[in-house]
mmCIF file of C-alpha atoms and ligand atoms in Angstrom:
data_model
loop_
_atom_site.group_PDB
_atom_site.id
_atom_site.type_symbol
_atom_site.label_atom_id
_atom_site.label_comp_id
_atom_site.label_asym_id
_atom_site.label_seq_id
_atom_site.Cartn_x
_atom_site.Cartn_y
_atom_site.Cartn_z
ATOM 1 C CA MET Z 1 29.077 -1.277 -0.314
ATOM 2 C CA PHE Z 2 28.401 1.843 -2.196
ATOM 3 C CA ASN Z 3 26.568 5.256 -1.482
ATOM 4 C CA ALA Z 4 23.157 5.897 -2.496
ATOM 5 C CA LYS Z 5 21.431 9.437 -2.488
ATOM 6 C CA ALA Z 6 18.119 9.352 -0.329
ATOM 7 C CA TYR Z 7 15.417 11.559 1.561
ATOM 8 C CA ALA Z 8 15.816 10.916 5.209
ATOM 9 C CA VAL Z 9 13.645 12.281 8.323
ATOM 10 C CA ALA Z 10 16.016 12.808 11.224
ATOM 11 C CA SER Z 11 13.345 12.575 13.809
ATOM 12 C CA ALA Z 12 9.242 12.445 13.959
ATOM 13 C CA THR Z 13 9.115 16.268 13.871
ATOM 14 C CA SER Z 14 12.193 16.922 11.293
ATOM 15 C CA PRO Z 15 11.159 17.828 7.773
ATOM 16 C CA PHE Z 16 13.186 15.455 4.830
ATOM 17 C CA ALA Z 17 16.668 16.270 4.155
ATOM 18 C CA ARG Z 18 18.873 14.733 1.368
ATOM 19 C CA THR Z 19 21.195 12.097 2.724
ATOM 20 C CA THR Z 20 23.625 9.661 1.723
ATOM 21 C CA ILE Z 21 23.063 5.916 2.692
ATOM 22 C CA ALA Z 22 25.220 2.593 2.187
ATOM 23 C CA ARG Z 23 23.632 -0.015 0.345
ATOM 24 C CA ARG Z 24 25.368 -3.469 -0.076
ATOM 25 C CA ASP Z 25 26.997 -4.837 -2.933
ATOM 26 C CA PRO Z 26 24.741 -7.221 -4.455
ATOM 27 C CA THR Z 27 25.475 -10.842 -3.497
ATOM 28 C CA GLU Z 28 25.283 -13.777 -5.773
ATOM 29 C CA HIS Z 29 21.346 -13.895 -5.139
ATOM 30 C CA ASP Z 30 20.546 -10.203 -4.978
ATOM 31 C CA VAL Z 31 19.188 -7.737 -7.635
ATOM 32 C CA GLN Z 32 20.418 -4.205 -7.762
ATOM 33 C CA LEU Z 33 17.647 -1.434 -9.276
ATOM 34 C CA GLU Z 34 17.891 2.074 -10.027
ATOM 35 C CA ILE Z 35 14.481 3.481 -8.698
ATOM 36 C CA LEU Z 36 12.675 5.149 -11.294
ATOM 37 C CA PHE Z 37 9.352 5.800 -9.213
ATOM 38 C CA CYS Z 38 8.265 5.205 -5.323
ATOM 39 C CA GLY Z 39 4.967 5.795 -4.490
ATOM 40 C CA ILE Z 40 4.141 7.444 -0.995
ATOM 41 C CA CYS Z 41 1.807 5.264 1.271
ATOM 42 C CA HIS Z 42 0.455 6.620 4.226
ATOM 43 C CA SER Z 43 2.278 4.008 6.394
ATOM 44 C CA ASP Z 44 5.510 6.168 5.140
ATOM 45 C CA LEU Z 45 3.852 9.065 6.912
ATOM 46 C CA HIS Z 46 3.044 6.995 10.464
ATOM 47 C CA GLN Z 47 6.534 5.677 10.255
ATOM 48 C CA ALA Z 48 8.212 8.779 9.560
ATOM 49 C CA ARG Z 49 6.179 10.599 12.438
ATOM 50 C CA ASN Z 50 6.804 7.476 14.702
ATOM 51 C CA GLU Z 51 3.054 6.955 15.045
ATOM 52 C CA TRP Z 52 2.939 3.523 15.585
ATOM 53 C CA SER Z 53 3.673 2.513 19.152
ATOM 54 C CA GLY Z 54 3.990 -1.038 18.390
ATOM 55 C CA MET Z 55 6.841 -0.532 15.524
ATOM 56 C CA PRO Z 56 9.118 2.509 16.918
ATOM 57 C CA THR Z 57 11.075 4.495 14.312
ATOM 58 C CA VAL Z 58 14.777 4.080 14.169
ATOM 59 C CA TYR Z 59 16.149 7.430 12.761
ATOM 60 C CA PRO Z 60 17.350 8.611 10.275
ATOM 61 C CA CYS Z 61 14.174 6.837 8.613
ATOM 62 C CA VAL Z 62 14.024 6.474 5.010
ATOM 63 C CA PRO Z 63 10.743 5.330 4.159
ATOM 64 C CA GLY Z 64 9.307 4.192 0.581
ATOM 65 C CA HIS Z 65 7.880 0.712 -0.021
ATOM 66 C CA GLU Z 66 6.192 1.053 -3.517
ATOM 67 C CA ILE Z 67 9.350 0.876 -5.913
ATOM 68 C CA VAL Z 68 9.600 0.052 -9.477
ATOM 69 C CA GLY Z 69 13.074 0.529 -11.146
ATOM 70 C CA ARG Z 70 15.304 -0.780 -13.871
ATOM 71 C CA VAL Z 71 17.824 -3.584 -12.973
ATOM 72 C CA THR Z 72 21.340 -2.292 -12.984
ATOM 73 C CA LYS Z 73 23.398 -5.580 -11.493
ATOM 74 C CA VAL Z 74 22.495 -8.880 -10.609
ATOM 75 C CA GLY Z 75 24.410 -11.211 -8.742
ATOM 76 C CA SER Z 76 25.706 -15.045 -10.011
ATOM 77 C CA ALA Z 77 23.091 -16.896 -8.921
ATOM 78 C CA VAL Z 78 20.082 -14.689 -9.758
ATOM 79 C CA THR Z 79 18.001 -16.590 -12.988
ATOM 80 C CA GLN Z 80 14.928 -14.365 -13.194
ATOM 81 C CA PHE Z 81 16.265 -10.640 -13.902
ATOM 82 C CA LYS Z 82 18.971 -9.254 -15.936
ATOM 83 C CA PRO Z 83 20.329 -5.695 -16.176
ATOM 84 C CA GLY Z 84 17.900 -3.406 -18.123
ATOM 85 C CA ASP Z 85 14.662 -5.346 -16.946
ATOM 86 C CA LEU Z 86 11.971 -3.062 -15.341
ATOM 87 C CA ALA Z 87 11.207 -4.550 -11.417
ATOM 88 C CA GLY Z 88 9.302 -3.662 -8.491
ATOM 89 C CA VAL Z 89 10.045 -4.232 -4.810
ATOM 90 C CA GLY Z 90 7.238 -3.808 -2.201
ATOM 91 C CA CYS Z 91 7.059 -3.825 1.510
ATOM 92 C CA MET Z 92 9.192 -6.728 2.262
ATOM 93 C CA VAL Z 93 12.912 -7.335 1.118
ATOM 94 C CA ASP Z 94 13.686 -10.598 3.146
ATOM 95 C CA SER Z 95 12.482 -13.679 5.003
ATOM 96 C CA ASP Z 96 13.403 -16.770 6.050
ATOM 97 C CA GLY Z 97 11.899 -18.748 3.189
ATOM 98 C CA THR Z 98 11.404 -22.144 5.348
ATOM 99 C CA CYS Z 99 8.570 -21.355 7.924
ATOM 100 C CA PRO Z 100 5.421 -22.585 7.607
ATOM 101 C CA GLU Z 101 4.252 -18.897 6.732
ATOM 102 C CA CYS Z 102 6.543 -18.712 4.037
ATOM 103 C CA GLN Z 103 5.864 -22.002 2.777
ATOM 104 C CA ALA Z 104 2.362 -20.986 2.585
ATOM 105 C CA GLY Z 105 3.324 -18.045 0.798
ATOM 106 C CA PHE Z 106 2.485 -15.680 3.413
ATOM 107 C CA GLU Z 107 6.527 -14.102 3.988
ATOM 108 C CA GLN Z 108 4.775 -11.033 5.507
ATOM 109 C CA PHE Z 109 4.083 -13.054 8.708
ATOM 110 C CA CYS Z 110 7.353 -14.691 8.769
ATOM 111 C CA PRO Z 111 9.016 -14.669 12.126
ATOM 112 C CA SER Z 112 12.328 -13.069 10.557
ATOM 113 C CA SER Z 113 10.969 -10.922 7.572
ATOM 114 C CA THR Z 114 12.656 -7.995 7.116
ATOM 115 C CA PHE Z 115 10.622 -4.947 5.765
ATOM 116 C CA THR Z 116 11.878 -2.622 3.591
ATOM 117 C CA TYR Z 117 12.517 0.211 5.676
ATOM 118 C CA ASN Z 118 12.979 0.455 9.421
ATOM 119 C CA SER Z 119 13.429 -3.166 9.719
ATOM 120 C CA PRO Z 120 16.834 -4.649 11.430
ATOM 121 C CA ASP Z 121 19.223 -4.927 8.136
ATOM 122 C CA LYS Z 122 20.673 -8.537 8.415
ATOM 123 C CA HIS Z 123 23.253 -7.724 5.976
ATOM 124 C CA LEU Z 124 24.676 -4.015 7.060
ATOM 125 C CA GLY Z 125 23.207 -3.899 10.873
ATOM 126 C CA GLY Z 126 20.961 -0.689 11.503
ATOM 127 C CA VAL Z 127 17.759 -0.707 9.809
ATOM 128 C CA THR Z 128 16.646 -0.977 6.310
ATOM 129 C CA TYR Z 129 16.594 2.033 4.231
ATOM 130 C CA GLY Z 130 13.313 2.097 1.624
ATOM 131 C CA GLY Z 131 12.503 3.605 -1.969
ATOM 132 C CA TYR Z 132 12.802 7.508 -1.269
ATOM 133 C CA SER Z 133 16.616 7.030 -2.803
ATOM 134 C CA ASP Z 134 18.136 6.386 -6.243
ATOM 135 C CA SER Z 135 18.955 2.635 -5.788
ATOM 136 C CA VAL Z 136 18.273 -0.472 -3.906
ATOM 137 C CA VAL Z 137 19.456 -4.088 -3.455
ATOM 138 C CA VAL Z 138 17.094 -7.132 -2.827
ATOM 139 C CA GLY Z 139 17.281 -10.709 -2.958
ATOM 140 C CA GLU Z 140 15.930 -12.066 -6.028
ATOM 141 C CA ARG Z 141 12.988 -13.971 -4.127
ATOM 142 C CA PHE Z 142 11.570 -10.245 -3.211
ATOM 143 C CA VAL Z 143 11.528 -8.674 -6.788
ATOM 144 C CA LEU Z 144 8.559 -8.548 -8.724
ATOM 145 C CA ARG Z 145 8.009 -8.749 -12.421
ATOM 146 C CA VAL Z 146 6.586 -5.514 -13.614
ATOM 147 C CA PRO Z 147 4.238 -5.847 -16.323
ATOM 148 C CA SER Z 148 5.707 -3.933 -19.764
ATOM 149 C CA ASN Z 149 2.368 -2.249 -20.729
ATOM 150 C CA LEU Z 150 1.856 0.133 -17.599
ATOM 151 C CA ASP Z 151 2.612 3.565 -16.705
ATOM 152 C CA LEU Z 152 5.764 3.041 -14.268
ATOM 153 C CA ALA Z 153 4.658 6.011 -12.177
ATOM 154 C CA GLY Z 154 1.051 4.445 -12.079
ATOM 155 C CA THR Z 155 2.632 1.138 -11.165
ATOM 156 C CA ALA Z 156 4.710 1.852 -8.374
ATOM 157 C CA PRO Z 157 1.476 2.049 -6.075
ATOM 158 C CA LEU Z 158 0.626 -1.448 -6.981
ATOM 159 C CA LEU Z 159 3.748 -2.823 -4.659
ATOM 160 C CA CYS Z 160 1.387 -1.691 -1.478
ATOM 161 C CA ALA Z 161 -1.612 -0.059 -2.150
ATOM 162 C CA GLY Z 162 -2.398 -2.590 -4.839
ATOM 163 C CA ILE Z 163 -1.668 -5.895 -3.233
ATOM 164 C CA THR Z 164 -3.166 -4.629 -0.010
ATOM 165 C CA THR Z 165 -6.590 -4.003 -1.693
ATOM 166 C CA TYR Z 166 -6.224 -6.928 -3.981
ATOM 167 C CA SER Z 167 -5.324 -9.780 -1.395
ATOM 168 C CA PRO Z 168 -8.473 -9.464 1.097
ATOM 169 C CA MET Z 169 -11.061 -9.241 -2.007
ATOM 170 C CA ARG Z 170 -9.798 -12.421 -3.255
ATOM 171 C CA ARG Z 171 -9.429 -13.923 0.129
ATOM 172 C CA GLN Z 172 -13.425 -12.840 0.689
ATOM 173 C CA GLY Z 173 -14.382 -13.925 -2.818
ATOM 174 C CA VAL Z 174 -15.331 -10.517 -4.236
ATOM 175 C CA THR Z 175 -16.812 -11.529 -7.628
ATOM 176 C CA LYS Z 176 -19.983 -10.642 -9.797
ATOM 177 C CA GLY Z 177 -23.026 -10.318 -7.935
ATOM 178 C CA LYS Z 178 -21.332 -9.328 -4.961
ATOM 179 C CA LYS Z 179 -21.815 -5.899 -3.336
ATOM 180 C CA VAL Z 180 -18.722 -4.528 -2.050
ATOM 181 C CA GLY Z 181 -18.123 -1.294 -0.188
ATOM 182 C CA VAL Z 182 -14.596 0.684 -0.163
ATOM 183 C CA VAL Z 183 -14.391 3.068 2.484
ATOM 184 C CA GLY Z 184 -11.977 6.374 2.428
ATOM 185 C CA LEU Z 185 -10.953 7.310 -1.381
ATOM 186 C CA GLY Z 186 -7.171 7.513 -1.081
ATOM 187 C CA GLY Z 187 -4.541 5.516 -2.118
ATOM 188 C CA LEU Z 188 -5.675 2.223 -0.930
ATOM 189 C CA GLY Z 189 -9.170 2.879 -1.423
ATOM 190 C CA HIS Z 190 -9.162 4.140 -5.262
ATOM 191 C CA MET Z 191 -7.096 0.980 -6.097
ATOM 192 C CA GLY Z 192 -9.946 -1.045 -4.006
ATOM 193 C CA VAL Z 193 -12.587 0.451 -5.942
ATOM 194 C CA LYS Z 194 -10.392 -0.753 -9.193
ATOM 195 C CA PHE Z 195 -10.246 -4.093 -8.281
ATOM 196 C CA ALA Z 196 -13.614 -4.562 -6.893
ATOM 197 C CA ARG Z 197 -15.014 -3.326 -10.386
ATOM 198 C CA ALA Z 198 -12.605 -5.476 -12.343
ATOM 199 C CA LEU Z 199 -13.619 -8.418 -10.491
ATOM 200 C CA GLY Z 200 -17.458 -7.750 -11.255
ATOM 201 C CA ALA Z 201 -18.795 -6.645 -8.168
ATOM 202 C CA HIS Z 202 -21.512 -3.833 -7.367
ATOM 203 C CA VAL Z 203 -18.958 -1.230 -5.910
ATOM 204 C CA VAL Z 204 -19.876 1.500 -3.354
ATOM 205 C CA VAL Z 205 -17.485 4.189 -2.308
ATOM 206 C CA PHE Z 206 -17.924 5.545 1.311
ATOM 207 C CA THR Z 207 -16.141 8.915 1.244
ATOM 208 C CA THR Z 208 -16.114 11.943 4.071
ATOM 209 C CA SER Z 209 -15.074 13.984 0.813
ATOM 210 C CA ALA Z 210 -18.136 15.020 -0.998
ATOM 211 C CA SER Z 211 -15.772 16.495 -3.509
ATOM 212 C CA LYS Z 212 -14.825 13.155 -4.456
ATOM 213 C CA LYS Z 213 -18.203 11.693 -5.433
ATOM 214 C CA GLU Z 214 -17.515 12.455 -9.444
ATOM 215 C CA ASP Z 215 -14.107 10.672 -9.171
ATOM 216 C CA ALA Z 216 -15.400 7.844 -7.643
ATOM 217 C CA PHE Z 217 -17.656 7.290 -10.579
ATOM 218 C CA ARG Z 218 -14.623 7.512 -12.668
ATOM 219 C CA LEU Z 219 -12.743 5.072 -10.972
ATOM 220 C CA GLY Z 220 -15.404 2.433 -11.364
ATOM 221 C CA ALA Z 221 -17.969 2.913 -8.458
ATOM 222 C CA HIS Z 222 -21.660 2.420 -8.986
ATOM 223 C CA GLU Z 223 -22.525 4.412 -6.159
ATOM 224 C CA THR Z 224 -21.266 6.607 -3.490
ATOM 225 C CA VAL Z 225 -22.249 7.678 0.083
ATOM 226 C CA VAL Z 226 -20.810 10.714 2.006
ATOM 227 C CA SER Z 227 -20.181 9.018 5.139
ATOM 228 C CA ARG Z 228 -21.138 11.665 7.477
ATOM 229 C CA ASP Z 229 -24.727 11.916 6.114
ATOM 230 C CA GLY Z 230 -26.811 9.458 8.249
ATOM 231 C CA ALA Z 231 -29.925 9.216 6.191
ATOM 232 C CA ASP Z 232 -27.450 8.331 3.316
ATOM 233 C CA MET Z 233 -25.714 5.570 5.069
ATOM 234 C CA ARG Z 234 -29.155 3.967 6.434
ATOM 235 C CA LYS Z 235 -30.213 3.417 2.926
ATOM 236 C CA HIS Z 236 -27.501 0.570 2.683
ATOM 237 C CA ALA Z 237 -28.266 -0.941 6.066
ATOM 238 C CA GLY Z 238 -27.795 -4.967 5.999
ATOM 239 C CA SER Z 239 -26.917 -5.143 2.280
ATOM 240 C CA PHE Z 240 -22.849 -5.518 1.916
ATOM 241 C CA ASP Z 241 -21.095 -8.798 1.247
ATOM 242 C CA PHE Z 242 -17.991 -7.278 1.813
ATOM 243 C CA ILE Z 243 -16.530 -3.787 3.001
ATOM 244 C CA LEU Z 244 -12.836 -3.115 2.923
ATOM 245 C CA ASP Z 245 -11.972 -0.079 5.329
ATOM 246 C CA THR Z 246 -8.934 1.909 4.119
ATOM 247 C CA VAL Z 247 -9.179 4.599 6.620
ATOM 248 C CA SER Z 248 -6.089 6.059 8.386
ATOM 249 C CA ALA Z 249 -7.537 7.762 11.215
ATOM 250 C CA GLU Z 250 -9.741 6.944 14.331
ATOM 251 C CA HIS Z 251 -13.554 6.457 13.123
ATOM 252 C CA ASP Z 252 -16.623 4.255 13.509
ATOM 253 C CA VAL Z 253 -16.560 0.949 12.332
ATOM 254 C CA ASN Z 254 -19.736 0.070 14.048
ATOM 255 C CA ALA Z 255 -21.616 2.094 11.363
ATOM 256 C CA TYR Z 256 -20.211 0.085 8.664
ATOM 257 C CA LEU Z 257 -20.911 -3.278 10.505
ATOM 258 C CA GLN Z 258 -24.519 -2.529 10.282
ATOM 259 C CA LEU Z 259 -24.578 -1.975 6.914
ATOM 260 C CA LEU Z 260 -23.252 -6.058 6.343
ATOM 261 C CA ARG Z 261 -25.811 -8.848 5.371
ATOM 262 C CA ARG Z 262 -25.930 -11.897 7.394
ATOM 263 C CA ASP Z 263 -22.420 -13.539 7.221
ATOM 264 C CA GLY Z 264 -20.680 -10.468 5.980
ATOM 265 C CA ASN Z 265 -17.234 -9.388 6.566
ATOM 266 C CA LEU Z 266 -15.589 -6.073 7.277
ATOM 267 C CA THR Z 267 -11.925 -5.883 6.537
ATOM 268 C CA LEU Z 268 -9.621 -3.453 8.211
ATOM 269 C CA VAL Z 269 -6.650 -2.263 6.318
ATOM 270 C CA GLY Z 270 -6.317 1.202 7.782
ATOM 271 C CA ALA Z 271 -3.810 1.374 10.448
ATOM 272 C CA PRO Z 272 -4.799 4.093 12.834
ATOM 273 C CA ASP Z 273 -2.673 3.389 15.939
ATOM 274 C CA LYS Z 274 -5.712 4.143 18.734
ATOM 275 C CA PRO Z 275 -7.823 0.908 19.090
ATOM 276 C CA LEU Z 276 -11.254 1.301 17.556
ATOM 277 C CA PRO Z 277 -14.418 0.316 19.695
ATOM 278 C CA VAL Z 278 -16.446 -2.545 18.606
ATOM 279 C CA SER Z 279 -19.869 -3.299 19.342
ATOM 280 C CA SER Z 280 -20.134 -7.050 20.019
ATOM 281 C CA PHE Z 281 -24.166 -6.996 19.377
ATOM 282 C CA GLY Z 282 -23.149 -5.183 15.763
ATOM 283 C CA LEU Z 283 -21.396 -8.613 14.997
ATOM 284 C CA ILE Z 284 -23.291 -10.969 16.875
ATOM 285 C CA PHE Z 285 -26.869 -10.071 15.319
ATOM 286 C CA GLY Z 286 -26.096 -11.429 11.881
ATOM 287 C CA ASN Z 287 -23.039 -13.701 12.084
ATOM 288 C CA LYS Z 288 -21.041 -11.013 11.168
ATOM 289 C CA SER Z 289 -17.328 -10.781 10.862
ATOM 290 C CA LEU Z 290 -14.482 -8.434 11.220
ATOM 291 C CA SER Z 291 -11.228 -9.192 9.931
ATOM 292 C CA GLY Z 292 -7.650 -7.478 9.086
ATOM 293 C CA SER Z 293 -5.086 -8.016 6.473
ATOM 294 C CA LEU Z 294 -1.531 -7.435 5.979
ATOM 295 C CA ILE Z 295 -0.339 -6.388 2.145
ATOM 296 C CA GLY Z 296 0.093 -9.847 0.757
ATOM 297 C CA GLY Z 297 2.780 -12.532 -0.182
ATOM 298 C CA ILE Z 298 5.233 -12.355 -2.843
ATOM 299 C CA ARG Z 299 3.329 -14.779 -5.029
ATOM 300 C CA GLN Z 300 0.167 -13.081 -4.778
ATOM 301 C CA THR Z 301 1.633 -9.695 -5.366
ATOM 302 C CA GLN Z 302 2.814 -11.135 -8.719
ATOM 303 C CA GLU Z 303 -0.452 -12.379 -9.481
ATOM 304 C CA MET Z 304 -2.002 -8.936 -8.872
ATOM 305 C CA LEU Z 305 0.627 -7.394 -11.015
ATOM 306 C CA ASP Z 306 0.124 -9.800 -13.907
ATOM 307 C CA PHE Z 307 -3.783 -9.266 -13.274
ATOM 308 C CA CYS Z 308 -3.355 -5.537 -13.558
ATOM 309 C CA GLY Z 309 -1.415 -5.846 -16.881
ATOM 310 C CA ALA Z 310 -4.353 -8.025 -18.267
ATOM 311 C CA HIS Z 311 -6.624 -5.721 -17.215
ATOM 312 C CA GLY Z 312 -4.830 -2.197 -17.831
ATOM 313 C CA ILE Z 313 -5.020 -1.213 -14.008
ATOM 314 C CA THR Z 314 -2.542 1.299 -12.307
ATOM 315 C CA ALA Z 315 -3.012 3.790 -9.679
ATOM 316 C CA ASP Z 316 -3.951 7.372 -10.611
ATOM 317 C CA VAL Z 317 -0.832 9.288 -9.359
ATOM 318 C CA GLU Z 318 0.426 12.851 -8.974
ATOM 319 C CA ARG Z 319 4.051 12.719 -9.998
ATOM 320 C CA ILE Z 320 6.244 14.999 -7.791
ATOM 321 C CA PRO Z 321 9.772 15.424 -7.496
ATOM 322 C CA ILE Z 322 11.224 14.266 -4.096
ATOM 323 C CA GLN Z 323 11.697 17.765 -2.867
ATOM 324 C CA LYS Z 324 8.207 18.213 -2.619
ATOM 325 C CA VAL Z 325 7.594 15.529 -0.143
ATOM 326 C CA ASP Z 326 7.145 17.197 3.037
ATOM 327 C CA GLU Z 327 4.286 18.880 1.047
ATOM 328 C CA ALA Z 328 2.903 15.850 0.004
ATOM 329 C CA TYR Z 329 2.483 14.439 3.400
ATOM 330 C CA GLU Z 330 0.651 17.645 4.678
ATOM 331 C CA ARG Z 331 -1.656 16.965 1.472
ATOM 332 C CA LEU Z 332 -2.130 13.466 2.499
ATOM 333 C CA LEU Z 333 -3.372 14.397 6.267
ATOM 334 C CA ARG Z 334 -5.881 16.492 4.578
ATOM 335 C CA SER Z 335 -7.221 13.586 2.370
ATOM 336 C CA ASP Z 336 -6.435 15.849 -0.828
ATOM 337 C CA VAL Z 337 -4.129 13.185 -2.943
ATOM 338 C CA LYS Z 338 -5.838 12.001 -6.193
ATOM 339 C CA TYR Z 339 -5.216 9.466 -5.449
ATOM 340 C CA ARG Z 340 -1.249 8.412 -4.655
ATOM 341 C CA PHE Z 341 1.550 10.578 -4.956
ATOM 342 C CA SER Z 342 4.540 8.927 -7.058
ATOM 343 C CA ILE Z 343 8.083 10.328 -6.428
ATOM 344 C CA ASP Z 344 9.689 10.543 -9.876
ATOM 345 C CA MET Z 345 13.118 9.682 -8.645
ATOM 346 C CA ALA Z 346 14.882 11.575 -11.590
ATOM 347 C CA SER Z 347 14.418 14.613 -9.475
ATOM 348 C CA LEU Z 348 17.259 13.374 -7.003
ATOM 349 C CA LYS Z 349 19.818 12.821 -9.895
ATOM 350 C CA SER Z 350 20.556 16.476 -9.812
ATOM 351 C CA GLU Z 351 20.881 16.812 -6.074
HETATM 352 P P1 LIG I 1 -4.273 8.063 2.221
HETATM 353 O O1 LIG I 1 -3.843 8.137 0.724
HETATM 354 O O2 LIG I 1 -4.287 8.899 3.111
HETATM 355 O O3 LIG I 1 -5.885 7.502 2.443
HETATM 356 C C1 LIG I 1 -6.912 7.507 3.474
HETATM 357 C C2 LIG I 1 -8.286 7.848 3.352
HETATM 358 O O4 LIG I 1 -9.047 7.626 4.595
HETATM 359 C C3 LIG I 1 -8.339 9.378 2.796
HETATM 360 O O5 LIG I 1 -8.217 9.555 1.628
HETATM 361 C C4 LIG I 1 -9.878 9.826 3.762
HETATM 362 O O6 LIG I 1 -11.066 9.459 2.329
HETATM 363 C C5 LIG I 1 -10.140 8.797 4.627
HETATM 364 N N1 LIG I 1 -9.813 9.454 5.913
HETATM 365 C C6 LIG I 1 -8.714 10.111 6.339
HETATM 366 N N2 LIG I 1 -8.901 10.604 7.865
HETATM 367 C C7 LIG I 1 -10.353 10.047 7.999
HETATM 368 C C8 LIG I 1 -11.237 10.277 9.151
HETATM 369 N N3 LIG I 1 -10.808 11.217 10.199
HETATM 370 N N4 LIG I 1 -12.353 9.561 9.178
HETATM 371 C C9 LIG I 1 -12.664 8.896 8.031
HETATM 372 N N5 LIG I 1 -11.973 8.800 6.780
HETATM 373 C C10 LIG I 1 -10.671 9.469 6.807
HETATM 374 O O7 LIG I 1 -3.990 6.627 2.971
HETATM 375 P P2 LIG I 1 -3.420 5.145 2.558
HETATM 376 O O8 LIG I 1 -2.060 5.180 1.698
HETATM 377 O O9 LIG I 1 -4.564 4.816 1.563
HETATM 378 O O10 LIG I 1 -3.470 4.318 3.653
HETATM 379 C C11 LIG I 1 -4.471 4.017 4.382
HETATM 380 C C12 LIG I 1 -4.417 3.266 5.604
HETATM 381 O O11 LIG I 1 -3.722 2.073 5.324
HETATM 382 C C13 LIG I 1 -3.249 4.113 6.446
HETATM 383 O O12 LIG I 1 -3.398 3.862 7.939
HETATM 384 C C14 LIG I 1 -2.117 3.005 6.180
HETATM 385 O O13 LIG I 1 -1.047 2.705 7.276
HETATM 386 C C15 LIG I 1 -2.618 1.865 6.159
HETATM 387 N N6 LIG I 1 -2.018 0.836 5.148
HETATM 388 C C16 LIG I 1 -2.257 -0.548 5.441
HETATM 389 C C17 LIG I 1 -1.670 -1.583 5.061
HETATM 390 C C18 LIG I 1 -1.804 -3.178 5.258
HETATM 391 O O14 LIG I 1 -1.232 -3.915 4.821
HETATM 392 N N7 LIG I 1 -2.826 -3.353 5.992
HETATM 393 C C19 LIG I 1 -0.972 -1.204 3.931
HETATM 394 C C20 LIG I 1 -0.823 -0.225 3.545
HETATM 395 C C21 LIG I 1 -1.245 0.878 4.124
HETATM 396 P P3 LIG I 1 -11.853 10.232 1.951
HETATM 397 O O15 LIG I 1 -11.463 11.277 1.617
HETATM 398 O O16 LIG I 1 -12.512 9.643 0.989
HETATM 399 O O17 LIG I 1 -12.981 10.304 3.253
HETATM 400 ZN ZN1 LIG I 2 2.443 1.191 2.188
#
């Protein structure tokens, strides 16, 4: 074992504080990374503040699952990485590798998957600690190759916000000629806009923040709708093939079901804790479907990173030092992020 520097919360209401955590020495299949950047996902905030009743938080909690870094050590059986390589780690660090879900490339649904933080740590006991840290040790199967042509700070968010929006778009066949809506222009939403545009769709952004309209066009939207404006919403009734809902708080999904065409799909990726009421009439008139989607498997995450490399896609980030993570969380709650915070881990070196 060795000590790593990290930022942790001690309770749902505590501010972040500098701490020291144990990481395992790499076993033969492990890769050790020096973390260079870690994105701040709204899930980090939900988890740090114990907002998900189904996934209670174990404290101290070190969030962070949008990790890019440089390989510093590899175990003797590692074949795909060597010291000095750039690499990424997303929301998962382990799974059994043998169950039907793993075999099908859906490691996120493996009954014994290990998430990057707040998940039972099979090596050290306790729970796993995430990327708000200077290093991490992860089994090779869960380490991703990072395209060399992309800005690293903007690449980190691809490991969660990227795959979470890319995966349902691929599943739902987003392509040229499709009309696609993205609800909520935050970390996930702005990646959704970039992917939908790159896949050739006609892209419409739904935002509660009128001030984000200009940015939405710059990010790739063809149209924007301020969702609090009923008349603006009605103009799109019955017209969407697919809508991706990234909203992190309670809101009315029925308003979006009305905008789907026959056989259209609304996929929820946002994860507010409270159930969202759904009108059955909103679904049955038009044979519409409502789905959910959880991140994406490792194979598809690599496909997404390669797609980003080929299309020059990264997240739009505000780089922050780790000392500003509490302030960043408050800004996330005000929907005031353009459009992902990316922690520059060099700021942890001096502490
Ligand atoms: P974020 O950056 O905070 O973006 C959320 C956006 O939702 C905000 O920017 C805002 O956009 C909109 N919004 C916020 N409160 C709202 C409200 N009360 N009513 C309507 N719109 C509201 O968060 P994120 O990191 O993108 O994450 C979004 C959600 O996805 C979180 O719940 C997170 O836990 C979840 N998530 C799920 C997965 C998965 O695998 N399914 C993966 C990662 C994250 P506007 O200002 O444009 O309205
Ligand atoms: Zn996330």
